[in-house]
């Protein structure tokens, strides 16, 4: 069995998309310039990221801890254990844990919706509880099977605007399940587009007699929201002039799109729309309109 040729880029971009969806729900929009991807493809954000998802996407918590260890839940959510009101918050989380006891045996995907709704009612944090409730429900549902980094449900809910915030019962479950489907569809669309870009890049590189470091540059751009000549020079060990030359070649070929800046400060990105901008082609996210090449 062959793995996806864009798996590294997809993992990074999926995690970024999930962070941005949680940040939007937390009303702390996260721009591309606040996102950093290091040489090991670990996604971090700048000090300007004030959203609750800044440290939680990709951070695990056991289901037993979530439902039985209030202090562990607060630590997972980044609450300072030395805060004066920490004991009061622990009590509120424990109250929430007692309230959700009846949902523990429910189907995880719909159960997660109710865990999140109950968290919103108890509001243990006093701020960012909306985003925390989505993150908790995600971890209880798709996140328990590594189906999400923590923000897949947030991606779908962000498109529904505010209806899900006040929904209850079966209406909440329908909206929640639709959000999971929408989020999965958005990520599948993103992977398709990454594969399409990878195919175009491969054909362009094969057509050049001396591609040089161009392939490495395009790979670098695929795993980052944007790339600059300074990034390319640092990561690939190039001179500034060499990096600018490669970026210009890729831009002229339509493999990179210039976004802003002048000269050495220009920012470039690959022409692949992020999930929030991808139109929904079908009600079925697993219905693919293009052949999926694995080579």
mmCIF file of C-alpha atoms in Angstrom:
data_model
loop_
_atom_site.group_PDB
_atom_site.id
_atom_site.type_symbol
_atom_site.label_atom_id
_atom_site.label_comp_id
_atom_site.label_asym_id
_atom_site.label_seq_id
_atom_site.Cartn_x
_atom_site.Cartn_y
_atom_site.Cartn_z
ATOM 1 C CA UNK A 1 0.000 0.000 0.000
ATOM 2 C CA UNK A 2 1.326 3.449 -0.916
ATOM 3 C CA UNK A 3 0.823 6.422 1.330
ATOM 4 C CA UNK A 4 -0.384 9.776 0.092
ATOM 5 C CA UNK A 5 2.434 11.704 -1.614
ATOM 6 C CA UNK A 6 1.358 14.883 0.185
ATOM 7 C CA UNK A 7 0.900 13.383 3.657
ATOM 8 C CA UNK A 8 3.475 15.669 5.320
ATOM 9 C CA UNK A 9 2.017 18.848 3.828
ATOM 10 C CA UNK A 10 -1.525 17.676 4.527
ATOM 11 C CA UNK A 11 -0.841 16.983 8.212
ATOM 12 C CA UNK A 12 0.648 20.430 8.725
ATOM 13 C CA UNK A 13 -2.068 22.248 6.800
ATOM 14 C CA UNK A 14 -4.854 20.266 8.478
ATOM 15 C CA UNK A 15 -3.505 21.196 11.879
ATOM 16 C CA UNK A 16 -3.267 24.865 10.865
ATOM 17 C CA UNK A 17 -6.823 24.816 9.521
ATOM 18 C CA UNK A 18 -8.132 23.275 12.745
ATOM 19 C CA UNK A 19 -6.301 25.862 14.838
ATOM 20 C CA UNK A 20 -7.773 28.667 12.757
ATOM 21 C CA UNK A 21 -11.299 27.266 13.083
ATOM 22 C CA UNK A 22 -11.007 27.087 16.870
ATOM 23 C CA UNK A 23 -9.559 30.587 16.958
ATOM 24 C CA UNK A 24 -12.491 31.885 14.907
ATOM 25 C CA UNK A 25 -14.978 30.319 17.326
ATOM 26 C CA UNK A 26 -12.975 31.791 20.186
ATOM 27 C CA UNK A 27 -13.302 35.173 18.431
ATOM 28 C CA UNK A 28 -9.513 35.520 18.260
ATOM 29 C CA UNK A 29 -8.822 35.262 14.499
ATOM 30 C CA UNK A 30 -5.477 33.673 13.682
ATOM 31 C CA UNK A 31 -3.704 35.024 10.602
ATOM 32 C CA UNK A 32 -1.120 33.150 8.563
ATOM 33 C CA UNK A 33 1.577 35.491 9.872
ATOM 34 C CA UNK A 34 0.913 34.280 13.430
ATOM 35 C CA UNK A 35 1.699 30.698 12.422
ATOM 36 C CA UNK A 36 5.176 29.201 12.555
ATOM 37 C CA UNK A 37 6.287 25.795 11.237
ATOM 38 C CA UNK A 38 9.726 24.682 12.325
ATOM 39 C CA UNK A 39 12.145 22.346 10.563
ATOM 40 C CA UNK A 40 10.491 19.305 12.136
ATOM 41 C CA UNK A 41 7.095 20.457 10.823
ATOM 42 C CA UNK A 42 5.843 21.287 14.291
ATOM 43 C CA UNK A 43 3.162 23.970 14.146
ATOM 44 C CA UNK A 44 3.440 26.809 16.643
ATOM 45 C CA UNK A 45 1.917 30.250 16.875
ATOM 46 C CA UNK A 46 3.277 33.649 17.784
ATOM 47 C CA UNK A 47 2.692 35.539 21.030
ATOM 48 C CA UNK A 48 -0.124 37.379 19.249
ATOM 49 C CA UNK A 49 -2.259 34.232 19.199
ATOM 50 C CA UNK A 50 -4.730 34.660 22.062
ATOM 51 C CA UNK A 51 -7.008 31.750 21.151
ATOM 52 C CA UNK A 52 -7.555 28.728 23.363
ATOM 53 C CA UNK A 53 -6.475 26.446 20.529
ATOM 54 C CA UNK A 54 -2.927 27.800 20.522
ATOM 55 C CA UNK A 55 -1.624 24.880 22.590
ATOM 56 C CA UNK A 56 -4.466 22.373 22.421
ATOM 57 C CA UNK A 57 -4.626 21.275 18.793
ATOM 58 C CA UNK A 58 -2.685 18.031 18.754
ATOM 59 C CA UNK A 59 -2.449 17.875 22.566
ATOM 60 C CA UNK A 60 -3.888 14.655 23.954
ATOM 61 C CA UNK A 61 -5.961 14.042 27.065
ATOM 62 C CA UNK A 62 -7.284 10.652 28.097
ATOM 63 C CA UNK A 63 -11.038 10.135 28.150
ATOM 64 C CA UNK A 64 -10.842 8.999 31.783
ATOM 65 C CA UNK A 65 -9.034 12.200 32.736
ATOM 66 C CA UNK A 66 -11.560 14.300 30.854
ATOM 67 C CA UNK A 67 -14.494 12.815 32.738
ATOM 68 C CA UNK A 68 -12.871 12.145 36.113
ATOM 69 C CA UNK A 69 -9.941 14.472 36.801
ATOM 70 C CA UNK A 70 -10.963 18.132 36.953
ATOM 71 C CA UNK A 71 -7.423 19.393 37.589
ATOM 72 C CA UNK A 72 -6.137 17.485 34.543
ATOM 73 C CA UNK A 73 -8.849 19.043 32.368
ATOM 74 C CA UNK A 74 -7.903 22.539 33.512
ATOM 75 C CA UNK A 75 -4.212 21.834 32.993
ATOM 76 C CA UNK A 76 -5.005 20.585 29.481
ATOM 77 C CA UNK A 77 -6.908 23.817 28.833
ATOM 78 C CA UNK A 78 -3.942 25.874 30.024
ATOM 79 C CA UNK A 79 -5.446 27.183 33.266
ATOM 80 C CA UNK A 80 -2.828 28.322 35.780
ATOM 81 C CA UNK A 81 -2.891 25.953 38.751
ATOM 82 C CA UNK A 82 -1.646 28.736 41.001
ATOM 83 C CA UNK A 83 -4.460 31.147 40.164
ATOM 84 C CA UNK A 84 -6.498 32.437 43.098
ATOM 85 C CA UNK A 85 -9.752 31.077 41.671
ATOM 86 C CA UNK A 86 -8.324 27.699 40.625
ATOM 87 C CA UNK A 87 -10.208 25.842 43.373
ATOM 88 C CA UNK A 88 -13.499 27.400 42.262
ATOM 89 C CA UNK A 89 -12.837 26.362 38.675
ATOM 90 C CA UNK A 90 -12.042 22.819 39.773
ATOM 91 C CA UNK A 91 -15.416 22.713 41.558
ATOM 92 C CA UNK A 92 -17.216 23.896 38.404
ATOM 93 C CA UNK A 93 -15.468 21.299 36.239
ATOM 94 C CA UNK A 94 -16.401 18.600 38.746
ATOM 95 C CA UNK A 95 -20.008 19.787 38.549
ATOM 96 C CA UNK A 96 -19.813 19.468 34.770
ATOM 97 C CA UNK A 97 -18.322 15.968 35.067
ATOM 98 C CA UNK A 98 -21.239 14.864 37.232
ATOM 99 C CA UNK A 99 -23.708 16.346 34.762
ATOM 100 C CA UNK A 100 -22.271 14.414 31.789
ATOM 101 C CA UNK A 101 -22.104 11.051 33.541
ATOM 102 C CA UNK A 102 -25.202 9.870 31.707
ATOM 103 C CA UNK A 103 -23.664 10.598 28.308
ATOM 104 C CA UNK A 104 -20.563 8.452 28.793
ATOM 105 C CA UNK A 105 -22.250 5.347 27.340
ATOM 106 C CA UNK A 106 -23.803 7.204 24.385
ATOM 107 C CA UNK A 107 -22.414 6.870 20.863
ATOM 108 C CA UNK A 108 -19.235 8.996 20.949
ATOM 109 C CA UNK A 109 -20.008 11.220 17.961
ATOM 110 C CA UNK A 110 -23.393 12.371 19.273
ATOM 111 C CA UNK A 111 -22.239 12.149 22.892
ATOM 112 C CA UNK A 112 -19.535 14.690 22.172
ATOM 113 C CA UNK A 113 -22.194 17.214 21.166
ATOM 114 C CA UNK A 114 -23.854 16.900 24.561
ATOM 115 C CA UNK A 115 -20.578 17.051 26.477
ATOM 116 C CA UNK A 116 -19.837 20.317 24.718
ATOM 117 C CA UNK A 117 -23.310 21.749 25.304
ATOM 118 C CA UNK A 118 -23.094 20.892 29.000
ATOM 119 C CA UNK A 119 -19.704 22.598 29.250
ATOM 120 C CA UNK A 120 -21.205 25.767 27.779
ATOM 121 C CA UNK A 121 -23.924 25.708 30.444
ATOM 122 C CA UNK A 122 -21.432 25.332 33.312
ATOM 123 C CA UNK A 123 -18.828 27.728 31.790
ATOM 124 C CA UNK A 124 -15.963 26.672 34.103
ATOM 125 C CA UNK A 125 -13.409 28.979 32.480
ATOM 126 C CA UNK A 126 -15.401 32.180 32.363
ATOM 127 C CA UNK A 127 -13.793 32.932 28.993
ATOM 128 C CA UNK A 128 -13.098 30.847 25.904
ATOM 129 C CA UNK A 129 -15.719 28.330 27.085
ATOM 130 C CA UNK A 130 -17.292 28.242 23.620
ATOM 131 C CA UNK A 131 -14.075 27.069 21.973
ATOM 132 C CA UNK A 132 -13.292 24.764 24.906
ATOM 133 C CA UNK A 133 -16.696 23.099 24.586
ATOM 134 C CA UNK A 134 -16.088 22.348 20.907
ATOM 135 C CA UNK A 135 -12.605 21.045 21.613
ATOM 136 C CA UNK A 136 -13.903 18.763 24.379
ATOM 137 C CA UNK A 137 -16.701 17.415 22.189
ATOM 138 C CA UNK A 138 -14.222 16.831 19.378
ATOM 139 C CA UNK A 139 -11.856 14.926 21.663
ATOM 140 C CA UNK A 140 -14.759 12.771 22.866
ATOM 141 C CA UNK A 141 -15.881 12.020 19.305
ATOM 142 C CA UNK A 142 -13.681 12.033 16.186
ATOM 143 C CA UNK A 143 -10.595 12.945 18.210
ATOM 144 C CA UNK A 144 -10.626 9.698 20.170
ATOM 145 C CA UNK A 145 -9.770 7.768 17.005
ATOM 146 C CA UNK A 146 -7.161 10.237 15.740
ATOM 147 C CA UNK A 147 -9.796 11.452 13.311
ATOM 148 C CA UNK A 148 -9.065 15.004 14.371
ATOM 149 C CA UNK A 149 -6.283 17.098 15.868
ATOM 150 C CA UNK A 150 -8.953 18.822 17.961
ATOM 151 C CA UNK A 151 -10.532 21.263 15.565
ATOM 152 C CA UNK A 152 -12.203 19.209 12.842
ATOM 153 C CA UNK A 153 -15.660 19.752 14.355
ATOM 154 C CA UNK A 154 -14.841 23.443 14.781
ATOM 155 C CA UNK A 155 -14.205 23.693 11.040
ATOM 156 C CA UNK A 156 -17.722 22.480 10.305
ATOM 157 C CA UNK A 157 -19.399 24.479 13.070
ATOM 158 C CA UNK A 158 -17.649 27.677 12.011
ATOM 159 C CA UNK A 159 -19.542 27.495 8.718
ATOM 160 C CA UNK A 160 -22.873 27.088 10.530
ATOM 161 C CA UNK A 161 -22.440 30.373 12.395
ATOM 162 C CA UNK A 162 -24.445 30.532 15.643
ATOM 163 C CA UNK A 163 -27.268 27.991 15.323
ATOM 164 C CA UNK A 164 -25.398 25.200 17.085
ATOM 165 C CA UNK A 165 -24.663 27.343 20.143
ATOM 166 C CA UNK A 166 -28.256 27.289 21.356
ATOM 167 C CA UNK A 167 -29.469 24.001 19.852
ATOM 168 C CA UNK A 168 -30.527 21.166 22.142
ATOM 169 C CA UNK A 169 -31.509 17.522 21.830
ATOM 170 C CA UNK A 170 -31.810 15.976 18.391
ATOM 171 C CA UNK A 171 -31.348 19.336 16.676
ATOM 172 C CA UNK A 172 -27.939 19.683 18.332
ATOM 173 C CA UNK A 173 -26.968 16.149 17.332
ATOM 174 C CA UNK A 174 -27.905 16.771 13.682
ATOM 175 C CA UNK A 175 -25.928 20.011 13.560
ATOM 176 C CA UNK A 176 -22.942 18.369 15.271
ATOM 177 C CA UNK A 177 -22.874 15.361 12.951
ATOM 178 C CA UNK A 178 -23.216 17.644 9.931
ATOM 179 C CA UNK A 179 -20.246 19.662 11.234
ATOM 180 C CA UNK A 180 -18.147 16.486 11.442
ATOM 181 C CA UNK A 181 -19.113 15.631 7.876
ATOM 182 C CA UNK A 182 -18.422 19.166 6.675
ATOM 183 C CA UNK A 183 -15.045 19.283 8.425
ATOM 184 C CA UNK A 184 -14.033 15.928 6.947
ATOM 185 C CA UNK A 185 -15.154 17.064 3.504
ATOM 186 C CA UNK A 186 -13.134 20.273 3.775
ATOM 187 C CA UNK A 187 -9.992 18.332 4.662
ATOM 188 C CA UNK A 188 -10.558 15.800 1.892
ATOM 189 C CA UNK A 189 -10.945 18.649 -0.586
ATOM 190 C CA UNK A 190 -7.738 20.169 0.702
ATOM 191 C CA UNK A 191 -5.832 16.912 0.211
ATOM 192 C CA UNK A 192 -7.165 16.578 -3.329
ATOM 193 C CA UNK A 193 -5.965 20.059 -4.158
ATOM 194 C CA UNK A 194 -2.571 19.382 -2.623
ATOM 195 C CA UNK A 195 -2.266 16.270 -4.769
ATOM 196 C CA UNK A 196 -3.219 18.245 -7.840
ATOM 197 C CA UNK A 197 -0.567 20.833 -7.036
ATOM 198 C CA UNK A 198 2.037 18.128 -6.398
ATOM 199 C CA UNK A 199 1.273 16.635 -9.810
ATOM 200 C CA UNK A 200 1.680 19.979 -11.576
ATOM 201 C CA UNK A 201 4.924 20.632 -9.725
ATOM 202 C CA UNK A 202 6.293 17.212 -10.646
ATOM 203 C CA UNK A 203 5.548 17.704 -14.349
ATOM 204 C CA UNK A 204 7.176 21.148 -14.307
ATOM 205 C CA UNK A 205 10.316 19.852 -12.593
ATOM 206 C CA UNK A 206 10.586 16.945 -15.052
ATOM 207 C CA UNK A 207 10.390 19.393 -17.946
ATOM 208 C CA UNK A 208 13.411 21.376 -16.740
ATOM 209 C CA UNK A 209 16.886 20.298 -17.670
ATOM 210 C CA UNK A 210 18.324 21.597 -14.397
ATOM 211 C CA UNK A 211 15.656 21.926 -11.690
ATOM 212 C CA UNK A 212 18.322 22.515 -9.028
ATOM 213 C CA UNK A 213 16.816 23.190 -5.592
ATOM 214 C CA UNK A 214 13.413 24.128 -6.991
ATOM 215 C CA UNK A 215 11.795 20.898 -5.815
ATOM 216 C CA UNK A 216 12.987 21.504 -2.263
ATOM 217 C CA UNK A 217 11.621 25.041 -2.385
ATOM 218 C CA UNK A 218 8.188 23.855 -3.507
ATOM 219 C CA UNK A 219 8.133 21.220 -0.783
ATOM 220 C CA UNK A 220 9.007 23.917 1.743
ATOM 221 C CA UNK A 221 6.126 26.056 0.478
ATOM 222 C CA UNK A 222 3.683 23.156 0.717
ATOM 223 C CA UNK A 223 4.217 22.723 4.455
ATOM 224 C CA UNK A 224 3.898 26.423 5.315
ATOM 225 C CA UNK A 225 1.145 29.012 4.951
ATOM 226 C CA UNK A 226 3.607 31.190 3.049
ATOM 227 C CA UNK A 227 7.306 31.382 2.255
ATOM 228 C CA UNK A 228 9.758 34.268 1.878
ATOM 229 C CA UNK A 229 13.232 34.482 0.444
ATOM 230 C CA UNK A 230 14.629 34.688 3.978
ATOM 231 C CA UNK A 231 12.839 31.447 4.919
ATOM 232 C CA UNK A 232 14.049 29.713 1.774
ATOM 233 C CA UNK A 233 17.633 30.888 2.270
ATOM 234 C CA UNK A 234 17.667 29.767 5.895
ATOM 235 C CA UNK A 235 15.973 26.393 5.423
ATOM 236 C CA UNK A 236 17.727 25.415 2.193
ATOM 237 C CA UNK A 237 21.121 26.958 2.868
ATOM 238 C CA UNK A 238 20.932 29.354 -0.074
ATOM 239 C CA UNK A 239 22.113 32.890 -0.593
ATOM 240 C CA UNK A 240 19.454 35.589 -0.610
ATOM 241 C CA UNK A 241 19.901 36.058 -4.337
ATOM 242 C CA UNK A 242 19.612 32.314 -4.955
ATOM 243 C CA UNK A 243 16.408 32.100 -2.939
ATOM 244 C CA UNK A 244 14.882 35.071 -4.762
ATOM 245 C CA UNK A 245 15.761 33.504 -8.114
ATOM 246 C CA UNK A 246 14.024 30.213 -7.221
ATOM 247 C CA UNK A 247 10.944 32.037 -5.942
ATOM 248 C CA UNK A 248 10.790 34.076 -9.154
ATOM 249 C CA UNK A 249 10.988 30.933 -11.309
ATOM 250 C CA UNK A 250 8.220 29.249 -9.314
ATOM 251 C CA UNK A 251 6.082 32.399 -9.423
ATOM 252 C CA UNK A 252 6.510 32.772 -13.196
ATOM 253 C CA UNK A 253 5.490 29.118 -13.612
ATOM 254 C CA UNK A 254 2.316 29.649 -11.583
ATOM 255 C CA UNK A 255 3.477 27.261 -8.861
ATOM 256 C CA UNK A 256 3.704 30.060 -6.315
ATOM 257 C CA UNK A 257 1.550 33.156 -5.992
ATOM 258 C CA UNK A 258 2.983 36.430 -4.748
ATOM 259 C CA UNK A 259 0.863 37.765 -1.907
ATOM 260 C CA UNK A 260 2.455 40.937 -0.594
ATOM 261 C CA UNK A 261 5.675 42.832 0.004
ATOM 262 C CA UNK A 262 8.542 44.096 -2.090
ATOM 263 C CA UNK A 263 11.848 42.564 -3.153
ATOM 264 C CA UNK A 264 13.278 40.383 -0.358
ATOM 265 C CA UNK A 265 10.141 40.929 1.770
ATOM 266 C CA UNK A 266 7.729 39.350 -0.690
ATOM 267 C CA UNK A 267 5.533 36.522 0.569
ATOM 268 C CA UNK A 268 4.562 33.605 -1.652
ATOM 269 C CA UNK A 269 2.132 30.734 -1.223
ATOM 270 C CA UNK A 270 1.102 27.737 -3.262
ATOM 271 C CA UNK A 271 -2.151 28.248 -5.248
ATOM 272 C CA UNK A 272 -4.201 25.907 -3.044
ATOM 273 C CA UNK A 273 -7.204 27.363 -1.241
ATOM 274 C CA UNK A 274 -7.471 26.702 2.510
ATOM 275 C CA UNK A 275 -10.500 24.624 3.628
ATOM 276 C CA UNK A 276 -12.604 27.633 4.647
ATOM 277 C CA UNK A 277 -12.428 28.940 1.074
ATOM 278 C CA UNK A 278 -13.060 25.608 -0.668
ATOM 279 C CA UNK A 279 -16.581 25.380 -2.178
ATOM 280 C CA UNK A 280 -18.576 22.338 -1.209
ATOM 281 C CA UNK A 281 -18.939 20.231 -4.337
ATOM 282 C CA UNK A 282 -21.207 17.552 -2.913
ATOM 283 C CA UNK A 283 -23.231 16.626 0.134
ATOM 284 C CA UNK A 284 -21.083 13.508 0.295
ATOM 285 C CA UNK A 285 -17.473 14.403 1.208
ATOM 286 C CA UNK A 286 -16.293 10.971 0.078
ATOM 287 C CA UNK A 287 -17.604 11.478 -3.456
ATOM 288 C CA UNK A 288 -14.473 12.413 -5.380
ATOM 289 C CA UNK A 289 -14.710 14.278 -8.657
ATOM 290 C CA UNK A 290 -11.106 13.712 -9.658
ATOM 291 C CA UNK A 291 -8.991 10.537 -9.921
ATOM 292 C CA UNK A 292 -6.630 10.072 -6.989
ATOM 293 C CA UNK A 293 -3.083 9.403 -8.176
ATOM 294 C CA UNK A 294 -0.738 7.908 -5.557
ATOM 295 C CA UNK A 295 2.522 8.026 -7.443
#
